[in-house]
CSV table of C-alpha atoms in Angstrom, one decimal:
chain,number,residue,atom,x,y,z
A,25,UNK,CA,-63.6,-77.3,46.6
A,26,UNK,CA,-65.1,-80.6,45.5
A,27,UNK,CA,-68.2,-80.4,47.6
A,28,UNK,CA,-68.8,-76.9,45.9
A,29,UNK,CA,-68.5,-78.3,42.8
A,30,UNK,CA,-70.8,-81.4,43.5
A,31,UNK,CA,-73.5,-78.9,44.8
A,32,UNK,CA,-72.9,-76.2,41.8
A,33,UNK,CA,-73.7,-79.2,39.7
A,34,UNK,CA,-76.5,-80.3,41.6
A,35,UNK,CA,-77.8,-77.0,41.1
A,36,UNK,CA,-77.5,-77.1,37.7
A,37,UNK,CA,-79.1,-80.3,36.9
A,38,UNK,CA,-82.2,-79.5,38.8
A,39,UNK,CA,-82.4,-76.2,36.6
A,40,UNK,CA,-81.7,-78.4,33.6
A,41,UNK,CA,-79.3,-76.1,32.1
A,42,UNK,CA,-75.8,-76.1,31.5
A,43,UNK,CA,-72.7,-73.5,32.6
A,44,UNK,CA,-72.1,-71.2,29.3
A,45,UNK,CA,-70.0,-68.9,31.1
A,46,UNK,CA,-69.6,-66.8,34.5
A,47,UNK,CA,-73.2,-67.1,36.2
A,48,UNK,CA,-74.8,-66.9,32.5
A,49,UNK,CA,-77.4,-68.9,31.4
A,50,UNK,CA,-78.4,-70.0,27.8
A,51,UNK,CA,-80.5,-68.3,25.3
A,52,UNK,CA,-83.8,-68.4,25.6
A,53,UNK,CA,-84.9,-69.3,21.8
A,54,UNK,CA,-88.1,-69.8,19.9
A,55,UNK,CA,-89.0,-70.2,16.5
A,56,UNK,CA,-91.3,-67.8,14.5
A,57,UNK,CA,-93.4,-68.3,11.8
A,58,UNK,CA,-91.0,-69.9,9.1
A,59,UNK,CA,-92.3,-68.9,5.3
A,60,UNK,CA,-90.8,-69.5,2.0
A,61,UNK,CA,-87.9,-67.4,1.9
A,62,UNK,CA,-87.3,-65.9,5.7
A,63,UNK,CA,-88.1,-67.3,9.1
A,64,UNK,CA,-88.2,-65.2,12.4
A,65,UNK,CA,-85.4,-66.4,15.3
A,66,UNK,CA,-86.5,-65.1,18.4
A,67,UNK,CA,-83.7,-65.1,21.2
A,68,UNK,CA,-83.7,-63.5,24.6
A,69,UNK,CA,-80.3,-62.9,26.4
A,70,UNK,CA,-79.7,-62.0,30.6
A,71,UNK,CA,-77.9,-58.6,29.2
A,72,UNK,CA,-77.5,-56.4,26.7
A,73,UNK,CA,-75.6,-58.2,23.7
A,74,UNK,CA,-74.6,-58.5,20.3
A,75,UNK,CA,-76.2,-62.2,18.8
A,76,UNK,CA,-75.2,-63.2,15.8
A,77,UNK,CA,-76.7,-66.2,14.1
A,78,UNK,CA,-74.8,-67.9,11.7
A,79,UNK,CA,-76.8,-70.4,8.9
A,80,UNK,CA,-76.3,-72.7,6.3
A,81,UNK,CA,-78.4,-74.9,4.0
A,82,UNK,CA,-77.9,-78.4,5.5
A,83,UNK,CA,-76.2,-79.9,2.1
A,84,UNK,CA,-74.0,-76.5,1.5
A,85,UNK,CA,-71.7,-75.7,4.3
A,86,UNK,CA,-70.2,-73.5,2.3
A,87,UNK,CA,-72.3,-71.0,1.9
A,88,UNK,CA,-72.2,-69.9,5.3
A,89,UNK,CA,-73.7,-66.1,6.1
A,90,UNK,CA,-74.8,-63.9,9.2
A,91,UNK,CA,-77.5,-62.2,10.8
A,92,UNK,CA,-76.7,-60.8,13.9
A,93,UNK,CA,-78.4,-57.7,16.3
A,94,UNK,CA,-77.9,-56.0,19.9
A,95,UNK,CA,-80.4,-56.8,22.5
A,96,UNK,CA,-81.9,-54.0,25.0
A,97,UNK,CA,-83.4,-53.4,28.7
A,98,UNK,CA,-86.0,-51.6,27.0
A,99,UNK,CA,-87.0,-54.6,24.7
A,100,UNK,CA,-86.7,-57.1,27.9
A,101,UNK,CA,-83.2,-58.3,26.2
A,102,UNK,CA,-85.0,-60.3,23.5
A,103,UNK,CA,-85.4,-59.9,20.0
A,104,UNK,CA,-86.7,-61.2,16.5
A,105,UNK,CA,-83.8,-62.0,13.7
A,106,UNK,CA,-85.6,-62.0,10.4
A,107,UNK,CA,-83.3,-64.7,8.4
A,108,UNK,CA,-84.7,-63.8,4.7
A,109,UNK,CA,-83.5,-64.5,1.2
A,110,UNK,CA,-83.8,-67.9,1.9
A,111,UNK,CA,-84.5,-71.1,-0.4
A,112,UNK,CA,-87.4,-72.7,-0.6
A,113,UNK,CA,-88.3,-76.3,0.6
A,114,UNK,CA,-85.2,-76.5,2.5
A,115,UNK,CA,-83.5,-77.3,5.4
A,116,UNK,CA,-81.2,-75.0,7.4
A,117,UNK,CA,-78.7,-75.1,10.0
A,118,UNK,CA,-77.6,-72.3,12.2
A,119,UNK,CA,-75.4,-71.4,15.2
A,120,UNK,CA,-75.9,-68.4,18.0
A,121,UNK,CA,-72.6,-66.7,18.8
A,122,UNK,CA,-73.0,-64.2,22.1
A,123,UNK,CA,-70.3,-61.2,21.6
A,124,UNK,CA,-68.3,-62.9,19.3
A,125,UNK,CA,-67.7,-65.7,21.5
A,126,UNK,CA,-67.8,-69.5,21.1
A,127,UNK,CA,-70.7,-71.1,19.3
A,128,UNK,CA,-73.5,-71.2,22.4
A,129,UNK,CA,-76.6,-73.1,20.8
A,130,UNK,CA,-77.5,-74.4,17.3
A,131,UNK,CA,-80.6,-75.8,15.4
A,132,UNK,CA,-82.2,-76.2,12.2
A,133,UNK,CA,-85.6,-75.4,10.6
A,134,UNK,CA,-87.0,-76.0,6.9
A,135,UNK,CA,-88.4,-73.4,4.6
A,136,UNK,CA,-92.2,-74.3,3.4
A,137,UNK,CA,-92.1,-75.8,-0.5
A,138,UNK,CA,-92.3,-73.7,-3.4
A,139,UNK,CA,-95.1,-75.7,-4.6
A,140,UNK,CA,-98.0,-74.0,-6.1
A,141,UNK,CA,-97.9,-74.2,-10.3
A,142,UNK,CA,-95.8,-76.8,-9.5
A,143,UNK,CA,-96.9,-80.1,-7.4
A,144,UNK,CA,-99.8,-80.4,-5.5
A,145,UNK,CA,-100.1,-78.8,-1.9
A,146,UNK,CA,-97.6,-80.1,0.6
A,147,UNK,CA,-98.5,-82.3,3.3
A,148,UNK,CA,-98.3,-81.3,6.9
A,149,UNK,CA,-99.3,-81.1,10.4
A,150,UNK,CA,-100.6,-78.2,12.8
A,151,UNK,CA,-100.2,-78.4,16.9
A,152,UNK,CA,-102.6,-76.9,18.9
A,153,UNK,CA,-103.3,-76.1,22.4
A,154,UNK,CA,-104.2,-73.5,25.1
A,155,UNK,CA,-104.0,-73.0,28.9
A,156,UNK,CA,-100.3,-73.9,29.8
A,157,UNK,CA,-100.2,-73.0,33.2
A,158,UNK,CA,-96.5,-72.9,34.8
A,159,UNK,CA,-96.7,-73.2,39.1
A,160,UNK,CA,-94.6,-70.6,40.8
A,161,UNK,CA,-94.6,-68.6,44.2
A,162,UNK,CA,-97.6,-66.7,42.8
A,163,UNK,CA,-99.8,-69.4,42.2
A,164,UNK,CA,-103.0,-70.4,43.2
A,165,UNK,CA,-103.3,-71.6,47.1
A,166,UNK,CA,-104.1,-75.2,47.0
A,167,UNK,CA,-103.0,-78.1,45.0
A,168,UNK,CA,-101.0,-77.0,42.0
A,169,UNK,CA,-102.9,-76.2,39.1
A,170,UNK,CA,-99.9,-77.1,36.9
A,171,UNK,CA,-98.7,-80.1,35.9
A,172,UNK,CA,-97.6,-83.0,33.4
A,173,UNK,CA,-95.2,-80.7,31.6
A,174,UNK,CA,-94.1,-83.6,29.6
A,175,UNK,CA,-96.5,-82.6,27.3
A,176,UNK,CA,-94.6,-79.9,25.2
A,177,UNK,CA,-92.3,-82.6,24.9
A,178,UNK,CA,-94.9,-85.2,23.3
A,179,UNK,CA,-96.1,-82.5,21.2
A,180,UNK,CA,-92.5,-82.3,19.8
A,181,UNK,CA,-92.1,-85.7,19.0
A,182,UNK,CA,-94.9,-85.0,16.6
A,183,UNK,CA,-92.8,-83.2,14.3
A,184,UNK,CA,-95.4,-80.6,13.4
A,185,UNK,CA,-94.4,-78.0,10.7
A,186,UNK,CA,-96.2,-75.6,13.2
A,187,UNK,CA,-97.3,-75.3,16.7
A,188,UNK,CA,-100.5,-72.6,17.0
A,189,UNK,CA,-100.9,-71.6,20.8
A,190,UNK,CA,-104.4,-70.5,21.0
A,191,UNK,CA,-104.6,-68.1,24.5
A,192,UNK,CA,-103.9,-68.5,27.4
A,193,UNK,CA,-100.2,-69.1,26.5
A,194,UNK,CA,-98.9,-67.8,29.9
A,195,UNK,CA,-101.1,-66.7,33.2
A,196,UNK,CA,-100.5,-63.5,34.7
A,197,UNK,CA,-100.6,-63.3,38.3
A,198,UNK,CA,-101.7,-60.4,40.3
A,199,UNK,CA,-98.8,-58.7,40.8
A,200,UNK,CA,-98.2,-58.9,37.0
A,201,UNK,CA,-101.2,-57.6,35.0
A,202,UNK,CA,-100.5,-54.3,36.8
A,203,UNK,CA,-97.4,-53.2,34.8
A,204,UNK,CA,-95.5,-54.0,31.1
A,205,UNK,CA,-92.4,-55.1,33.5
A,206,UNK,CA,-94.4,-57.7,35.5
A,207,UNK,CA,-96.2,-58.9,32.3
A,208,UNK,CA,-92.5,-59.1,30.7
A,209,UNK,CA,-91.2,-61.0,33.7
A,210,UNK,CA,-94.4,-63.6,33.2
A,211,UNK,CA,-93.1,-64.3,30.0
A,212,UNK,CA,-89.7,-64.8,30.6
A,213,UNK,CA,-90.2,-67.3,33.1
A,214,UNK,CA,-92.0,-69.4,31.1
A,215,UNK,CA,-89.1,-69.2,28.0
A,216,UNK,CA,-86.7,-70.0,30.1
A,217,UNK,CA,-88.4,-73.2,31.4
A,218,UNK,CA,-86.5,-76.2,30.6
A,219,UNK,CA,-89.8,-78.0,29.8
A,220,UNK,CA,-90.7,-75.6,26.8
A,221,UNK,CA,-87.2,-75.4,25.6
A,222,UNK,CA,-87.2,-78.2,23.3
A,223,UNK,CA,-90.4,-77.5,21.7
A,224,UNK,CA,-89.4,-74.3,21.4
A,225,UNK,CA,-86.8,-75.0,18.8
A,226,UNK,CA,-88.3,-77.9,17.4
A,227,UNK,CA,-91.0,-75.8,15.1
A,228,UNK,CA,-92.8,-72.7,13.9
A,229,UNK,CA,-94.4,-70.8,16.4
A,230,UNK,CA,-97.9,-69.0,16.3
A,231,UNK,CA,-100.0,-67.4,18.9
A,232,UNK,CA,-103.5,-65.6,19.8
A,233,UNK,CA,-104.2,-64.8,23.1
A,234,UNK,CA,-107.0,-65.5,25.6
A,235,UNK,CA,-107.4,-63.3,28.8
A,236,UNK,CA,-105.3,-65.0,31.2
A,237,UNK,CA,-102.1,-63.9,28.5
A,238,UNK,CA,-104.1,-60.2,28.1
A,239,UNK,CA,-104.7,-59.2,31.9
A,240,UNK,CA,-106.9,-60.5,34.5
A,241,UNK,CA,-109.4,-63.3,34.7
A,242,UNK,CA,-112.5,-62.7,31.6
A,243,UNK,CA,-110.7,-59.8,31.1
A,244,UNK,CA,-111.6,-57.0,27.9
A,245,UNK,CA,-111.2,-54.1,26.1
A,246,UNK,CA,-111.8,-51.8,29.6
A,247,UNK,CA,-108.4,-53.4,31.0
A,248,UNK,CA,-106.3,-49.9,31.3
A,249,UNK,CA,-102.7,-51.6,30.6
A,250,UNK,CA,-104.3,-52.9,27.5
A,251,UNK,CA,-101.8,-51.4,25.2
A,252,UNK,CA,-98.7,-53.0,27.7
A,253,UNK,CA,-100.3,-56.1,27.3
A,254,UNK,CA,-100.2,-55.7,23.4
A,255,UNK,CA,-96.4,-54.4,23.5
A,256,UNK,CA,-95.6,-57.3,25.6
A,257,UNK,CA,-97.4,-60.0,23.3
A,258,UNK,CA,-95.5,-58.7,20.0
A,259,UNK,CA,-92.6,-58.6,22.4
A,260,UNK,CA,-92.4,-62.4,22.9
A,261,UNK,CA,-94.1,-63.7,20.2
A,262,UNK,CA,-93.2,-63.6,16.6
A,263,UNK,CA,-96.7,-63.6,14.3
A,264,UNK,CA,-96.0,-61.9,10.9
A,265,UNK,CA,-98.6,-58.8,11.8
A,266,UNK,CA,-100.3,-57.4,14.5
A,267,UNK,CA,-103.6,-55.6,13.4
A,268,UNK,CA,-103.8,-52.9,10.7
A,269,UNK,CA,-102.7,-49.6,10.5
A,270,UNK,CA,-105.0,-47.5,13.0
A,271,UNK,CA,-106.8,-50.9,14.1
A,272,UNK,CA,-104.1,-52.8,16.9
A,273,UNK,CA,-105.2,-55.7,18.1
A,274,UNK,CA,-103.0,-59.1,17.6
A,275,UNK,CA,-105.1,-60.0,15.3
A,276,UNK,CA,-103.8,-61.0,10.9
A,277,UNK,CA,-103.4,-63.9,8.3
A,278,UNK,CA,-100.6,-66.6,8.3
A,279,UNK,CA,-100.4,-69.0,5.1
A,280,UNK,CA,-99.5,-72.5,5.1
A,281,UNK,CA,-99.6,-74.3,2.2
A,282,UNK,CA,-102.9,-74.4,0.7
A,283,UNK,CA,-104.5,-73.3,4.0
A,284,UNK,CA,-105.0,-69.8,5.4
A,285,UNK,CA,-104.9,-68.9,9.1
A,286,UNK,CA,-107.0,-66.4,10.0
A,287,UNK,CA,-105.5,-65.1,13.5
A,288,UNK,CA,-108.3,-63.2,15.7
A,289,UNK,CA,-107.7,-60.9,18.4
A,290,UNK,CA,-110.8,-61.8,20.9
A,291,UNK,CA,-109.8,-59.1,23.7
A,292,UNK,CA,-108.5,-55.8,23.0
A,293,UNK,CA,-112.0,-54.5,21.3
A,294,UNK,CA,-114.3,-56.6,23.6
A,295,UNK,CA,-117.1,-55.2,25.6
A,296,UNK,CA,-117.4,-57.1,29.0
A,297,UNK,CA,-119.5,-59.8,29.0
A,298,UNK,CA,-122.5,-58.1,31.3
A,299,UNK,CA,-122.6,-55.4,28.9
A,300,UNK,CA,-126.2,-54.9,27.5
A,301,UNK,CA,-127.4,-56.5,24.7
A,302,UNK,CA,-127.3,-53.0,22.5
A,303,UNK,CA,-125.9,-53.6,18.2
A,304,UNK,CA,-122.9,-52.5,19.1
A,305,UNK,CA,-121.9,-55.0,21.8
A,306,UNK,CA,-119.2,-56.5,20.1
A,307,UNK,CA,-116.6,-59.7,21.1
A,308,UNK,CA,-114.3,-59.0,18.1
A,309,UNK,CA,-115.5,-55.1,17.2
A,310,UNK,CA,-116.1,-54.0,13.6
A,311,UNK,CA,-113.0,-53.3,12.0
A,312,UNK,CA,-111.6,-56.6,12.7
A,313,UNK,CA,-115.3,-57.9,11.6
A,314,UNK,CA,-114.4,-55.6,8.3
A,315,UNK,CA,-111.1,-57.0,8.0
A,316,UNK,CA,-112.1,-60.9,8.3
A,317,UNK,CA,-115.1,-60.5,6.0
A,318,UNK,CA,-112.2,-58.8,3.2
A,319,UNK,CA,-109.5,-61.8,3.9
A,320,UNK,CA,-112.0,-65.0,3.7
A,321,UNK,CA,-113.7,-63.6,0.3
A,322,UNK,CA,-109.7,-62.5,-0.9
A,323,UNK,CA,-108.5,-65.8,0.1
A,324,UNK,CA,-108.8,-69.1,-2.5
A,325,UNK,CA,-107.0,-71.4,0.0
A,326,UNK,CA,-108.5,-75.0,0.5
A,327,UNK,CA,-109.1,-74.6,4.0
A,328,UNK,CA,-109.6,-71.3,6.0
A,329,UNK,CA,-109.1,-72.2,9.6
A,330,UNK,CA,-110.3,-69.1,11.8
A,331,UNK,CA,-108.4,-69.2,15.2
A,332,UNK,CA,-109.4,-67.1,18.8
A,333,UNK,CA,-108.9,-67.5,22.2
A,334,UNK,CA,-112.8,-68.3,22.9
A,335,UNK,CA,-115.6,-70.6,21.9
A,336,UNK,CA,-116.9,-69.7,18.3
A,337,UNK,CA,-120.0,-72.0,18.1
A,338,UNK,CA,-121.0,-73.7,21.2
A,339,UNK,CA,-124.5,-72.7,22.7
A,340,UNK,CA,-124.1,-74.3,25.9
A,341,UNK,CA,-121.2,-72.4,26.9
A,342,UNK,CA,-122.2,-70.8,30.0
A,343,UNK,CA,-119.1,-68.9,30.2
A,344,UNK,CA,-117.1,-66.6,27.4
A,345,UNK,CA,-118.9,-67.1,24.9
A,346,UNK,CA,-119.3,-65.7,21.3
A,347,UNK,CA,-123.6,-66.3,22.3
A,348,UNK,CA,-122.7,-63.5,24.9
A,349,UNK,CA,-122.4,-61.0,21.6
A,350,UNK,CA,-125.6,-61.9,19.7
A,351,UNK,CA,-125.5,-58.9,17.5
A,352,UNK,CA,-122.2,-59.8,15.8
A,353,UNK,CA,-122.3,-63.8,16.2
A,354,UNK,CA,-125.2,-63.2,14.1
A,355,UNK,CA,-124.0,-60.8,11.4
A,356,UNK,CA,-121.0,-63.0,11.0
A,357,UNK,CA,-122.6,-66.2,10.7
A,358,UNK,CA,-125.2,-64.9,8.2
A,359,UNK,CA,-123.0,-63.4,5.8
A,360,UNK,CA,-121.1,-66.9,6.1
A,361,UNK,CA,-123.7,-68.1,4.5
A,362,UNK,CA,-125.1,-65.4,1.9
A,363,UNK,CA,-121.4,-65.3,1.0
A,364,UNK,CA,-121.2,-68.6,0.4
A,365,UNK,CA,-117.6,-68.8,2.2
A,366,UNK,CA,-116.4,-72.6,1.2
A,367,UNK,CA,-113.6,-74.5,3.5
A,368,UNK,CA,-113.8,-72.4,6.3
A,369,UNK,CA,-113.2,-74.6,10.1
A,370,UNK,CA,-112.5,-73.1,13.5
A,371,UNK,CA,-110.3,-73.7,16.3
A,372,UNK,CA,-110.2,-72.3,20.0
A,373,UNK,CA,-109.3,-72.8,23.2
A,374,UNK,CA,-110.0,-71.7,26.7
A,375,UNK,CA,-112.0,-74.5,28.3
A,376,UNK,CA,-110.1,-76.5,30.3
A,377,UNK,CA,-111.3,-79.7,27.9
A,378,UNK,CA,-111.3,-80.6,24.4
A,379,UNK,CA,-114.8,-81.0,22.4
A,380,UNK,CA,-115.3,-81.1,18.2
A,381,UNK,CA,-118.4,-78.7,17.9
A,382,UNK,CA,-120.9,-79.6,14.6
A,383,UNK,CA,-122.5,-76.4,13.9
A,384,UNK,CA,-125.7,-77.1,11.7
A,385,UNK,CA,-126.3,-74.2,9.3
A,386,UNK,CA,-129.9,-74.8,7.2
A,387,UNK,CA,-129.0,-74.9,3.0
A,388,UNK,CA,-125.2,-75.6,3.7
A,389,UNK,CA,-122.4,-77.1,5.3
A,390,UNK,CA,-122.3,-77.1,9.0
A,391,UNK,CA,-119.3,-75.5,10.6
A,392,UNK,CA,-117.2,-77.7,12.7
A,393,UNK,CA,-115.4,-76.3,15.4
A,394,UNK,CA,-112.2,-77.9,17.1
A,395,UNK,CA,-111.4,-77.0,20.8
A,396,UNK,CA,-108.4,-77.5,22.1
A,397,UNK,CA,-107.4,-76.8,26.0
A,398,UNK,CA,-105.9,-77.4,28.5
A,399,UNK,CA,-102.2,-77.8,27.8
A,400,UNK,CA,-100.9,-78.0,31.3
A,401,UNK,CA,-103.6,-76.3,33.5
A,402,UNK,CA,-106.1,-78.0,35.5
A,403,UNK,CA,-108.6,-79.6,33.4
A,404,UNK,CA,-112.6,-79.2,34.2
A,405,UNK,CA,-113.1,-82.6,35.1
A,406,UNK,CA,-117.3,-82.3,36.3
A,407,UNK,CA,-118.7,-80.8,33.2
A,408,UNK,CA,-122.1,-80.1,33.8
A,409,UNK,CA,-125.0,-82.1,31.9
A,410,UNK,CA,-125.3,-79.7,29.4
A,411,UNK,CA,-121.8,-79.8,28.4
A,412,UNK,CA,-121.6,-83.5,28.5
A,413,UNK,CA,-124.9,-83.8,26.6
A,414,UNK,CA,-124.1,-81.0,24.0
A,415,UNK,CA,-125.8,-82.1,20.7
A,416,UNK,CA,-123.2,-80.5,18.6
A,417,UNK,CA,-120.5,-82.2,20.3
A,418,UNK,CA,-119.4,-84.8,18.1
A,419,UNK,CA,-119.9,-87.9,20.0
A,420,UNK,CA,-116.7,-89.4,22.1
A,421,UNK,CA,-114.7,-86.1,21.1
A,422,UNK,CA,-115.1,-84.4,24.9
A,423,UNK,CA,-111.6,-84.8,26.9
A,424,UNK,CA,-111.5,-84.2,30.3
A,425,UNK,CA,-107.7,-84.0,30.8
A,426,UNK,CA,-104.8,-82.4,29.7
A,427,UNK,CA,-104.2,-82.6,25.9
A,428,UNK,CA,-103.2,-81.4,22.6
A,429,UNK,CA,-104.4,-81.2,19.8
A,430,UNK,CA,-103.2,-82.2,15.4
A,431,UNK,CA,-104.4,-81.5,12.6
A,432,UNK,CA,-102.9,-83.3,9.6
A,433,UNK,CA,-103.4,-81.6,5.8
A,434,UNK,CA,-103.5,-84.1,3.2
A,435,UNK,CA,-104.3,-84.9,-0.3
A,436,UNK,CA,-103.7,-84.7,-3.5
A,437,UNK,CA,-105.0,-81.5,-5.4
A,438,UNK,CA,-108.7,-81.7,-5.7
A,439,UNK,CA,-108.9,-84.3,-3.0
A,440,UNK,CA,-107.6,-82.6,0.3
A,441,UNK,CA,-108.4,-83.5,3.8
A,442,UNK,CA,-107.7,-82.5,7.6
A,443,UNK,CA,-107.5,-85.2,10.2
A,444,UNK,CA,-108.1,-83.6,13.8
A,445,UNK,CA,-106.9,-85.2,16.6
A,446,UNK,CA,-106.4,-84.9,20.4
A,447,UNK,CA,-103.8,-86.5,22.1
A,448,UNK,CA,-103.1,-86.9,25.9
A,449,UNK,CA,-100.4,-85.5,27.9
A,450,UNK,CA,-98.2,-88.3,27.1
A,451,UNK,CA,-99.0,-88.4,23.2
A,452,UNK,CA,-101.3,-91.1,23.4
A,453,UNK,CA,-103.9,-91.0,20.7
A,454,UNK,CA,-107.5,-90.4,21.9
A,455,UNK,CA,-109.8,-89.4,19.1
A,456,UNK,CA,-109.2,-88.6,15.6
A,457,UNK,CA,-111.8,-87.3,12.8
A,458,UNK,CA,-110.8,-86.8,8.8
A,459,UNK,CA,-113.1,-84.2,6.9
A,460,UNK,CA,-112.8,-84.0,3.4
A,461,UNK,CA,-112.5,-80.5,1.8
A,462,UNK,CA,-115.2,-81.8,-0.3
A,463,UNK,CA,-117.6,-81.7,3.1
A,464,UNK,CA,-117.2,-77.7,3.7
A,465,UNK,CA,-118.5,-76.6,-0.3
């Protein structure tokens, strides 16, 4: 009886978990996009139950209330709890309760500031990464191509209000991409690793995808089980939108504070990347186009950040690149300028290393574009010359290993800034640039 016990608890440690009743493991929880007033808990249980969260403002015990919902098989036993009617600027506590049973996890999270007509904008900081690669039985042959997964947990002792994954989140394997089951099953692993689970709770969460989180390798808008992959991505991840009515796609806006998110979908319309060069060959297809074009001249935010999975901006890109789509690089980038969009920087990832793109535009501001990759897969160490020797790489910004990325919003009203920043795996510092709202006008 006591050498079972010494092994169960062997067992257990090298899981990292902790017993929670017969054979059940903990939640699996994440933290959505956290607003004003309502923040989305997402939880996902072995079995169909009834969750119940229970929440507090951190000074006002007292004023306990609860949320609570029924997981499914059909939904993959998770699900997204919209707290709402909450306060602004403050901080929360809540509880999870499985079946009426015994408290079984807690946290906290804090509402963004009602500040506008009323301070100047908030200070905070953004995450960023791509390519997390977890090694299973279905990986690669080889050496792993997964590893220092101490790097979600450097990324939490940032303390970032949020965390932006930006594609490539999770890798399908082969015996995945071919059903909404084995894409679900892809995505559970990888919330129930102990190495995400702290980060996991520790922010807001927002994603994109890429194509490894879509389907197959450079996969696009041919991929038949396009539609699963979309259920499965709104399924695990807790964005405000998805698309527009009659346009899906994982694409929509997120605010922050006095900067706008601009959330593209760089899969589900694309044309593959050997399609002829016809007008219509499209990486991001019209409607979304449409759609951005409407939300960057609607928005008056300080900074418009415009996120995909993919390169934006970088002419040496030999791979997936935006270049690939002339037609609709070029329409976009023109009416960029004739518009005379002000604030507007872009992020992606997909690489396998981390640049800072300076995207000279004649008669304006150049467009500066942060990369960000990889998080945990294997970087692409032998860049070749014209990577290394890119002219719009901002010198000393390339990283060749696995990293994250910051960006830190600051400023008083009138005199805002970002500060990007890459860190390695183990949060030390490696570059860091400040650009002044001042420089995108």
């Amino acid at each position: 009886m006591i050498r079972r016990a010494l092994l169960r608890a062997a067992f257990l440690a090298l899981l990292a978990v902790q017993p929670v009743g017969a054979g059940e493991r903990p939640l699996s929880l994440m933290h959505g996009f956290i607003d004003q007033s309502s923040m989305t808990l997402w939880v996902q249980a072995e079995r169909a139950t009834r969750v119940v969260i229970e929440l507090h403002p951190d000074d006002a015990p007292a004023q306990r209330r609860r949320v609570e919902g029924v997981t499914r098989a059909e939904d993959d036993f998770a699900l997204s709890l919209r707290l709402a009617g909450l306060e602004p600027g403050t901080r929360y506590r809540y509880r999870v309760l499985i079946d009426g049973k015994a408290p079984l996890d807690a946290g906290a999270f804090t509402t963004q500031p009602l500040w506008r007509f009323r301070s100047g904008p908030p200070e905070f900081a953004v995450a960023v990464g791509s390519c997390a690669y977890l090694n299973d039985r279905f990986s690669r042959p080889g050496p792993p191509w997964g590893a220092d997964y101490g790097i979600f947990d450097a990324i939490a002792a940032k303390a970032p209000e949020l965390m932006l994954w930006m594609g490539d989140n999770v890798y399908f394997r082969e015996p995945e991409w071919t059903s909404l089951e084995g894409m679900s099953s892809r995505y559970r692993a990888y919330r129930a690793a102990p190495a995400l689970r702290n980060l996991l709770r520790s922010t807001a969460h927002l994603a994109v995808w890429d194509d490894h989180d879509f389907g197959p390798d450079n996969s696009d808008g041919s991929f038949p089980l396009k539609g699963a992959a979309l259920e499965v991505f709104k399924r695990y991840w807790a964005n405000p939108s998805y698309g527009l009515s009659g346009v899906p796609g994982i694409f929509g806006l997120v605010t922050w504070g006095d900067v706008d998110f601009f959330l593209l979908d760089n899969r589900f319309h694309r044309y593959p990347n050997r399609y002829p060069q016809t007008p219509d060959k499209a990486m991001f297809g019209r409607a979304q186009l449409e759609w951005l074009k409407q939300a960057l001249i609607a928005s008056h935010a300080t900074f418009k950040v415009v996120v995909a999975g993919g390169q934006f901006w970088n002419a040496r890109n030999r791979y997936e690149t935006f270049f690939s789509y002339p037609a609709e690089q070029r329409v976009l980038a023109e009416w960029l300028v004739e518009q005379r969009i002000e604030g507007v920087l872009f992020l992606s990832g997909d690489r396998h290393f981390t640049e800072l793109l300076r995207h000279e535009r004649p008669g304006t501001y150049p467009l500066y574009e942060f990369t960000s990759s990889p998080l945990t897969a294997r970087p692409f160490r032998n860049l070749p010359a014209e990577e290394r020797e890119n002219p719009n790489a901002v010198p000393e910004t390339i990283v060749a290993e696995r990293n994250f990325g910051m960006l830190r919003f600051a400023g008083a009203r009138g005199d805002r800034s970002v500060t990007l920043e890459a860190y390695a795996a183990d949060g030390r510092l490696l570059w860091q640039r400040r650009i002044a709202a001042a420089e995108l006008r």
